[in-house]
């Protein structure tokens, strides 16, 4: 190799190191769909104090949406879907795909399998709880066409939540979880594999499902109802989104 060739290669390497303008993060053009888990007709899990999951999901998704918009992610959309549980899943996917979303984040709150429930009385009504487990969890599907990017976002968000002192739900690897048992892809920040989830596997954009916390754990339900915890999660999602947009 002569020196002029070497100089040419150096020049080429320099040109390649600079990303094309289209790959730069432009928050206002970055289309995020915040999918509110469940519907007003089919409200998901019931908390230890008999409040439906859908209300928690809606409130948190709206707050995350506000924080993202304040951070410049103007194209953020909070997606509320109507109808029966199963039919609503394909509607969500259809909306995300039609909108050419850059990223899809489904917001949920967690419970436990029925066999683990214990009985207590809340405001005079027979109610159910389980204080045995708690914490948030993140799910990704290997069937999603952008699995690598989905996993990258989940790791970023897991790290942001961990940095704020929150612990992830560790029970999903345990045999007692039965059909809800999942492979832990990142044991540092709590990312699980859940291939069959429709909203993750059929969405064309990168997609992650966040179980923000447990509603069936009596202490954690109180935390999930507090503005401090909600704010902490909204800020964590915003920081992870910024990191994801810049790195993609
Ligand atoms: Zn749910």
Tab-separated table of C-alpha atoms and ligand atoms in Angstrom:
chain	number	residue	atom	x	y	z
A	1	UNK	CA	0.000	0.000	0.000
A	2	UNK	CA	1.419	3.449	-0.864
A	3	UNK	CA	0.780	6.591	1.162
A	4	UNK	CA	-1.733	8.127	-1.187
A	5	UNK	CA	-3.834	4.927	-0.867
A	6	UNK	CA	-3.537	5.078	2.918
A	7	UNK	CA	-4.614	8.719	2.884
A	8	UNK	CA	-7.607	7.766	0.710
A	9	UNK	CA	-8.622	5.057	3.184
A	10	UNK	CA	-8.251	7.469	6.097
A	11	UNK	CA	-10.433	9.974	4.275
A	12	UNK	CA	-13.009	7.252	3.582
A	13	UNK	CA	-12.979	6.132	7.227
A	14	UNK	CA	-13.495	9.720	8.338
A	15	UNK	CA	-16.439	10.147	5.950
A	16	UNK	CA	-18.017	6.928	7.194
A	17	UNK	CA	-17.595	7.815	10.856
A	18	UNK	CA	-19.943	10.768	10.435
A	19	UNK	CA	-23.535	9.489	10.412
A	20	UNK	CA	-25.820	10.611	7.564
A	21	UNK	CA	-28.185	13.449	8.479
A	22	UNK	CA	-31.238	11.160	8.322
A	23	UNK	CA	-29.899	9.064	11.221
A	24	UNK	CA	-29.602	12.016	13.572
A	25	UNK	CA	-32.068	12.116	16.440
A	26	UNK	CA	-34.768	14.654	15.748
A	27	UNK	CA	-37.091	14.441	18.769
A	28	UNK	CA	-39.923	16.414	17.157
A	29	UNK	CA	-40.075	13.878	14.309
A	30	UNK	CA	-39.623	10.790	16.458
A	31	UNK	CA	-43.020	9.070	16.567
A	32	UNK	CA	-43.608	7.339	19.876
A	33	UNK	CA	-46.837	5.556	20.627
A	34	UNK	CA	-47.657	5.198	24.327
A	35	UNK	CA	-50.116	2.335	24.356
A	36	UNK	CA	-52.503	2.398	27.336
A	37	UNK	CA	-52.869	-1.253	28.359
A	38	UNK	CA	-56.437	-2.675	28.381
A	39	UNK	CA	-59.693	-0.836	27.657
A	40	UNK	CA	-62.568	0.806	29.562
A	41	UNK	CA	-64.587	-2.321	28.755
A	42	UNK	CA	-61.895	-4.799	29.796
A	43	UNK	CA	-59.848	-3.127	32.518
A	44	UNK	CA	-57.064	-5.635	33.209
A	45	UNK	CA	-55.893	-6.523	36.724
A	46	UNK	CA	-57.619	-5.425	39.937
A	47	UNK	CA	-55.510	-3.789	42.635
A	48	UNK	CA	-55.361	-4.874	46.286
A	49	UNK	CA	-57.786	-1.992	46.973
A	50	UNK	CA	-60.122	-2.927	44.114
A	51	UNK	CA	-59.103	-0.291	41.585
A	52	UNK	CA	-58.798	-1.388	37.948
A	53	UNK	CA	-55.439	-1.451	36.171
A	54	UNK	CA	-56.737	0.531	33.171
A	55	UNK	CA	-56.997	3.731	35.262
A	56	UNK	CA	-53.398	3.398	36.453
A	57	UNK	CA	-52.190	2.761	32.894
A	58	UNK	CA	-54.101	5.734	31.488
A	59	UNK	CA	-52.859	8.144	34.155
A	60	UNK	CA	-49.211	7.093	33.845
A	61	UNK	CA	-49.240	7.067	30.022
A	62	UNK	CA	-50.655	10.610	29.965
A	63	UNK	CA	-47.972	11.814	32.372
A	64	UNK	CA	-45.195	10.151	30.330
A	65	UNK	CA	-46.698	11.760	27.215
A	66	UNK	CA	-46.538	15.209	28.830
A	67	UNK	CA	-42.923	14.738	29.907
A	68	UNK	CA	-41.873	13.501	26.458
A	69	UNK	CA	-43.561	16.442	24.747
A	70	UNK	CA	-41.855	18.864	27.155
A	71	UNK	CA	-38.551	17.236	26.198
A	72	UNK	CA	-39.235	17.998	22.520
A	73	UNK	CA	-40.803	14.699	21.465
A	74	UNK	CA	-43.744	16.547	19.932
A	75	UNK	CA	-44.996	13.594	17.870
A	76	UNK	CA	-45.700	11.483	20.977
A	77	UNK	CA	-49.171	9.966	20.962
A	78	UNK	CA	-51.067	8.375	23.853
A	79	UNK	CA	-53.072	5.528	22.370
A	80	UNK	CA	-56.332	4.624	24.122
A	81	UNK	CA	-58.140	1.678	22.559
A	82	UNK	CA	-61.772	0.690	22.979
A	83	UNK	CA	-63.510	-2.649	22.906
A	84	UNK	CA	-62.936	-6.219	23.984
A	85	UNK	CA	-59.508	-7.286	25.202
A	86	UNK	CA	-58.433	-9.575	22.348
A	87	UNK	CA	-59.805	-7.485	19.475
A	88	UNK	CA	-58.153	-4.398	20.965
A	89	UNK	CA	-54.687	-5.956	20.582
A	90	UNK	CA	-54.833	-6.074	16.785
A	91	UNK	CA	-56.359	-2.584	16.720
A	92	UNK	CA	-53.341	-1.277	18.662
A	93	UNK	CA	-50.900	-2.967	16.270
A	94	UNK	CA	-52.824	-1.658	13.246
A	95	UNK	CA	-52.756	1.901	14.570
A	96	UNK	CA	-49.016	1.759	15.319
A	97	UNK	CA	-48.181	0.284	11.898
A	98	UNK	CA	-50.429	2.713	9.990
A	99	UNK	CA	-48.827	5.635	11.853
A	100	UNK	CA	-45.308	4.367	10.934
A	101	UNK	CA	-44.333	4.631	14.563
A	102	UNK	CA	-40.639	4.777	15.418
A	103	UNK	CA	-41.226	3.234	18.790
A	104	UNK	CA	-44.093	1.563	20.645
A	105	UNK	CA	-44.248	1.439	24.447
A	106	UNK	CA	-47.105	-0.413	26.079
A	107	UNK	CA	-47.897	0.703	29.646
A	108	UNK	CA	-49.240	-1.804	32.169
A	109	UNK	CA	-49.306	-2.507	35.894
A	110	UNK	CA	-48.704	-5.963	37.290
A	111	UNK	CA	-50.487	-8.551	39.411
A	112	UNK	CA	-49.817	-12.226	40.284
A	113	UNK	CA	-51.412	-15.528	39.189
A	114	UNK	CA	-54.727	-16.186	41.044
A	115	UNK	CA	-53.336	-19.117	43.054
A	116	UNK	CA	-50.998	-16.742	44.894
A	117	UNK	CA	-53.736	-14.374	46.078
A	118	UNK	CA	-54.512	-13.960	49.787
A	119	UNK	CA	-57.722	-12.567	51.235
A	120	UNK	CA	-58.136	-9.356	53.268
A	121	UNK	CA	-60.819	-6.825	53.933
A	122	UNK	CA	-60.586	-3.328	52.477
A	123	UNK	CA	-63.278	-0.714	53.260
A	124	UNK	CA	-65.629	-3.477	54.315
A	125	UNK	CA	-65.253	-5.465	51.112
A	126	UNK	CA	-63.619	-8.858	50.691
A	127	UNK	CA	-60.461	-8.110	48.705
A	128	UNK	CA	-57.325	-9.874	47.485
A	129	UNK	CA	-53.618	-9.109	47.706
A	130	UNK	CA	-50.151	-10.622	47.537
A	131	UNK	CA	-47.268	-8.768	49.172
A	132	UNK	CA	-44.807	-11.517	48.263
A	133	UNK	CA	-43.486	-9.903	45.085
A	134	UNK	CA	-43.166	-6.401	43.728
A	135	UNK	CA	-41.257	-4.284	41.242
A	136	UNK	CA	-41.439	-3.269	37.612
A	137	UNK	CA	-40.579	-5.462	34.632
A	138	UNK	CA	-39.792	-5.005	30.946
A	139	UNK	CA	-40.771	-7.394	28.162
A	140	UNK	CA	-39.574	-7.745	24.564
A	141	UNK	CA	-40.429	-10.239	21.810
A	142	UNK	CA	-37.864	-11.979	19.640
A	143	UNK	CA	-40.541	-12.145	16.935
A	144	UNK	CA	-40.561	-8.360	16.621
A	145	UNK	CA	-38.754	-7.434	13.368
A	146	UNK	CA	-36.700	-4.912	15.352
A	147	UNK	CA	-35.894	-7.149	18.283
A	148	UNK	CA	-32.368	-5.729	18.734
A	149	UNK	CA	-33.645	-2.162	18.977
A	150	UNK	CA	-36.479	-3.257	21.287
A	151	UNK	CA	-33.997	-4.927	23.617
A	152	UNK	CA	-31.749	-1.844	23.483
A	153	UNK	CA	-34.618	0.425	24.578
A	154	UNK	CA	-35.694	-1.973	27.327
A	155	UNK	CA	-32.121	-2.009	28.668
A	156	UNK	CA	-31.900	1.776	28.615
A	157	UNK	CA	-35.180	2.094	30.505
A	158	UNK	CA	-34.236	-0.669	32.944
A	159	UNK	CA	-31.003	1.173	33.682
A	160	UNK	CA	-32.823	4.491	34.236
A	161	UNK	CA	-35.233	2.817	36.674
A	162	UNK	CA	-32.390	1.038	38.481
A	163	UNK	CA	-30.422	4.293	38.772
A	164	UNK	CA	-33.460	5.760	40.571
A	165	UNK	CA	-33.316	2.995	43.176
A	166	UNK	CA	-36.181	0.891	41.807
A	167	UNK	CA	-35.950	-2.906	41.758
A	168	UNK	CA	-37.325	-5.132	39.050
A	169	UNK	CA	-39.744	-8.023	39.611
A	170	UNK	CA	-37.617	-11.152	39.827
A	171	UNK	CA	-40.366	-13.782	40.075
A	172	UNK	CA	-40.869	-14.350	36.337
A	173	UNK	CA	-38.067	-16.928	36.208
A	174	UNK	CA	-39.599	-19.009	39.051
A	175	UNK	CA	-41.404	-22.324	38.335
A	176	UNK	CA	-44.385	-21.197	40.456
A	177	UNK	CA	-45.188	-18.628	37.729
A	178	UNK	CA	-46.265	-21.537	35.484
A	179	UNK	CA	-47.324	-20.298	32.048
A	180	UNK	CA	-46.276	-16.772	33.016
A	181	UNK	CA	-42.673	-17.867	33.440
A	182	UNK	CA	-40.239	-15.986	31.180
A	183	UNK	CA	-36.597	-16.029	30.190
A	184	UNK	CA	-34.580	-13.231	31.777
A	185	UNK	CA	-32.566	-11.586	28.994
A	186	UNK	CA	-30.893	-8.989	31.194
A	187	UNK	CA	-30.466	-9.888	34.830
A	188	UNK	CA	-28.891	-6.554	35.712
A	189	UNK	CA	-31.879	-4.386	34.794
A	190	UNK	CA	-34.755	-6.897	34.475
A	191	UNK	CA	-35.625	-7.411	30.801
A	192	UNK	CA	-37.665	-10.525	30.037
A	193	UNK	CA	-38.464	-12.305	26.788
A	194	UNK	CA	-42.169	-12.667	25.978
A	195	UNK	CA	-42.379	-13.743	22.337
A	196	UNK	CA	-46.123	-14.349	22.087
A	197	UNK	CA	-47.351	-10.904	23.115
A	198	UNK	CA	-49.349	-9.566	20.150
A	199	UNK	CA	-48.496	-5.899	20.713
A	200	UNK	CA	-44.768	-6.711	20.740
A	201	UNK	CA	-44.545	-9.366	18.027
A	202	UNK	CA	-46.876	-7.850	15.392
A	203	UNK	CA	-45.760	-4.246	15.676
A	204	UNK	CA	-43.304	-3.284	12.916
A	205	UNK	CA	-41.482	-0.689	15.016
A	206	UNK	CA	-39.329	-1.552	18.009
A	207	UNK	CA	-41.685	-2.364	20.877
A	208	UNK	CA	-41.418	-2.797	24.643
A	209	UNK	CA	-43.994	-3.557	27.326
A	210	UNK	CA	-43.477	-1.941	30.726
A	211	UNK	CA	-45.151	-3.343	33.813
A	212	UNK	CA	-44.594	-0.199	35.862
A	213	UNK	CA	-45.187	-1.855	39.243
A	214	UNK	CA	-47.390	-4.279	41.141
A	215	UNK	CA	-50.935	-3.267	42.091
A	216	UNK	CA	-51.632	-6.425	44.060
A	217	UNK	CA	-48.780	-5.699	46.484
A	218	UNK	CA	-50.421	-3.394	49.071
A	219	UNK	CA	-47.365	-1.233	49.693
A	220	UNK	CA	-46.490	-0.939	46.043
A	221	UNK	CA	-50.051	-0.036	45.087
A	222	UNK	CA	-49.721	3.002	47.381
A	223	UNK	CA	-46.406	3.892	45.724
A	224	UNK	CA	-47.885	3.561	42.231
A	225	UNK	CA	-50.632	5.963	43.291
A	226	UNK	CA	-48.122	8.569	44.476
A	227	UNK	CA	-47.188	11.523	42.229
A	228	UNK	CA	-43.515	11.053	43.239
A	229	UNK	CA	-43.298	7.517	41.844
A	230	UNK	CA	-45.286	8.410	38.740
A	231	UNK	CA	-42.978	11.355	38.081
A	232	UNK	CA	-39.906	9.182	38.612
A	233	UNK	CA	-41.094	6.689	36.000
A	234	UNK	CA	-42.089	9.410	33.525
A	235	UNK	CA	-38.656	11.027	33.816
A	236	UNK	CA	-36.950	7.624	33.438
A	237	UNK	CA	-38.914	6.883	30.241
A	238	UNK	CA	-38.037	10.323	28.853
A	239	UNK	CA	-34.315	9.829	29.568
A	240	UNK	CA	-34.375	6.342	27.979
A	241	UNK	CA	-36.198	7.684	24.909
A	242	UNK	CA	-33.603	10.414	24.460
A	243	UNK	CA	-30.816	7.832	24.723
A	244	UNK	CA	-32.568	5.522	22.263
A	245	UNK	CA	-33.238	8.282	19.726
A	246	UNK	CA	-29.599	9.416	19.852
A	247	UNK	CA	-28.159	5.901	19.509
A	248	UNK	CA	-30.364	4.420	16.843
B	1	LIG	ZN1	-52.037	-5.250	31.994
